[in-house]
Amino acid sequence: MNIHEFQAKDILRAEGVPIPPGEVATSAEQVEAIAKKIGGMVVVKAQVHTGGRGKAGGVKLAKTPAEAKEIASKILGMQINGLTVHQVLVTAAADIATEAYVGIILDRKSRAPVFMVSPAGGIDIEEVAEKTPEKIMKLPIDTRYGLTSYQANELGFFLFDDVKKVRAVSKIMMALYSAFMKHDASLAEINPLVVTPAGEILALDAKFSVDDNALDRHPEIVQLRDETAEEPSEVDARNANLTFIKLDGNVGCVVNGAGLAMATMDLVKYYGGEPANFLDIGGSSNPEKVVNALRIITGDPSVKVILFNIFGGITRTDDVANGIVTATKANPLKIPIVIRLTGTNEEIAMKILTDNGFSASSDMDEAVQKAVALAKGGKAA
Amino acid sequence: MSIFIDSSTTVIVQGITGRDGGFHSKQMLEYGTKIVGGVTPGKGGQKFEDKVPVFNTVHDAVAATGANTSVIYVPPMFAADAMMEAADAGIKFIVCITEGVPVLDMTKVYPFVKEKGARLLGPNCPGLITPGESKVGIIPGRICTPGSIGVVSRSGTLTYEVVYQLTRAGMGQSTCVGIGGDPINGTNFIDCLAAFEKDPKTKAVAMMGEIGGTDEQEAAEFVQKHMKKPVVGFIAGQTAPPGRRMGHAGAIISGSAGTAAEKIEAFERAGMGVAKRPMDFVELLRARM
């Protein structure tokens, strides 16, 4: 789960990372008031879950509260990478002498959180990694012992020569690591970490993502979720315990299991169609999930056909069949449905479907080809 | 022969009295798996299905039964502890079925299990099956048939799909292993490929990967350098958008890394067969055997 910059900064500030004061606002008037309170130059920053905010014009400097208000009225409501800006962060501007990068990512190869630091901050770290890998130091941390002082020291000396700055940045890294572990993060990043002309070290931007698997033990993070920043159908699906991602095509897919769901989308594409979504109804047998899945998929007006692909292992195919019957009785379908199911209780499922006027096949390729043909307005083979 | 489990494997089930653990323990017993004990704290002394003794701790279960393998069906927040308990009790092969284990927990579990000299499969995996001998986990037994194809996959139901098609085509399997969809897991593709290469019964390998990470790329390099047996690979998620988690915690394209295209290219470079659809495995494997 991603959280906004201002939320990430609150978390890091609580651990002792030095961050310029700032407040979040949803109207231009609020922005003016906050700018007045902070005094001096401020930065107005769009709070959306996407990169490239600066390039899109979503981050602007203001000399006066009046200018901050004017800028905010332009940024609020703006679209950045398809996301609408509903709130902005107003924060004190800082003078910058040098910029560095400090981040921790959960790395699958080293099976550990890995510190990444670079004196080339302020820009895309992936670009630095690709073009000048020697400017990045990577250090995996054994979470049983945590970040040790000597490791923080090593990382610090990679960034600075001056021991006073090294000590200051080591402390920041300790704080960043502490926040990372405390909230089960998968990514915690400060970019840029700046040194001011006066020698002060400050975190000007922060990114923080939390492992979805750990959300059950982090109510403090769950309450930071901003549903206005998400696709409404995805919010709906999450509340129904479905894993759903909206895509641009017109073949609505309902599948059990993430791997098979991806393979089904790929097969739709292979036969010349475009999947409308990724949807995994999961392993448990529950007709209610099917009902919710159908409601969410048919809510998308671009969907021209629904494709079920169920391989019953733990999932009982008769439960899925019952779900299809229940859902379509309550809300008759206006678009065609193609059903493929095989595995646990297949015979019972087939009977339920045939008794209710549906047909189903047990072959994945056949079903996908049929769905693609229907989506294109053709007749089913 | 087979890899990791065979008819002599003795298994304890952690979470045997739970809903999922109970259901799958029955299925494993029906399949012929030697389940010698179960563990549920507070239920020691009871019998599961009137025959399998239940213990309070894994240490007790191992002391009484001498089991060498454990399969875990406990809720995600307790799974890390269950894996460490099994390793500490001397279990040598630990299979964790549980989905949704916090990834940071695994950063502690993995080195612990390794230091104890145990192998971990999973978490978030369907387990494994050596058809006709033993199954540990949740792979449906009736879709498998004994034979000489080794199967290894990051997915559950996609594995069933491919195994089902192999079985229908008369191509049996030596062992089918699901390594799981999480970013940090105990056993990876290379571990399984190395074991299949050594296993005299396995003649060829079907490998199902997906987007995210570089496991498949490293596996392809291993195939090229160390394997004589033919390997056919498939990658799920060719149509997945970057930056989104496709169900599995590990199935996410970050930046430009972990795409299906780069994995397929690695397979091709290694001289592996590349299945464009799940159904292509049958012909590609047949042509190479």
mmCIF file of C-alpha atoms in Angstrom, chain B residues 11 65 77-78 106 116 123 146 149 201 219 234 238 260 264 284:
data_model
loop_
_atom_site.group_PDB
_atom_site.id
_atom_site.type_symbol
_atom_site.label_atom_id
_atom_site.label_comp_id
_atom_site.label_asym_id
_atom_site.label_seq_id
_atom_site.Cartn_x
_atom_site.Cartn_y
_atom_site.Cartn_z
ATOM 1 C CA VAL B 11 4.896 -35.738 7.732
ATOM 2 C CA THR B 65 7.146 -39.805 15.653
ATOM 3 C CA MET B 77 0.600 -13.711 11.515
ATOM 4 C CA PHE B 78 1.712 -16.985 13.173
ATOM 5 C CA MET B 106 10.583 -13.925 6.138
ATOM 6 C CA LYS B 116 19.352 -25.136 11.194
ATOM 7 C CA PRO B 123 5.324 -19.631 1.964
ATOM 8 C CA PRO B 146 3.407 -40.851 -12.263
ATOM 9 C CA ILE B 149 8.311 -34.707 -16.281
ATOM 10 C CA LYS B 201 13.519 -40.460 -13.014
ATOM 11 C CA ALA B 219 17.205 -19.998 -13.574
ATOM 12 C CA PHE B 234 6.346 -20.154 -19.543
ATOM 13 C CA GLN B 238 2.755 -10.624 -20.322
ATOM 14 C CA ALA B 260 7.687 -10.950 -19.024
ATOM 15 C CA ILE B 264 11.230 -14.848 -22.117
ATOM 16 C CA LEU B 284 7.421 -28.576 -26.744
#
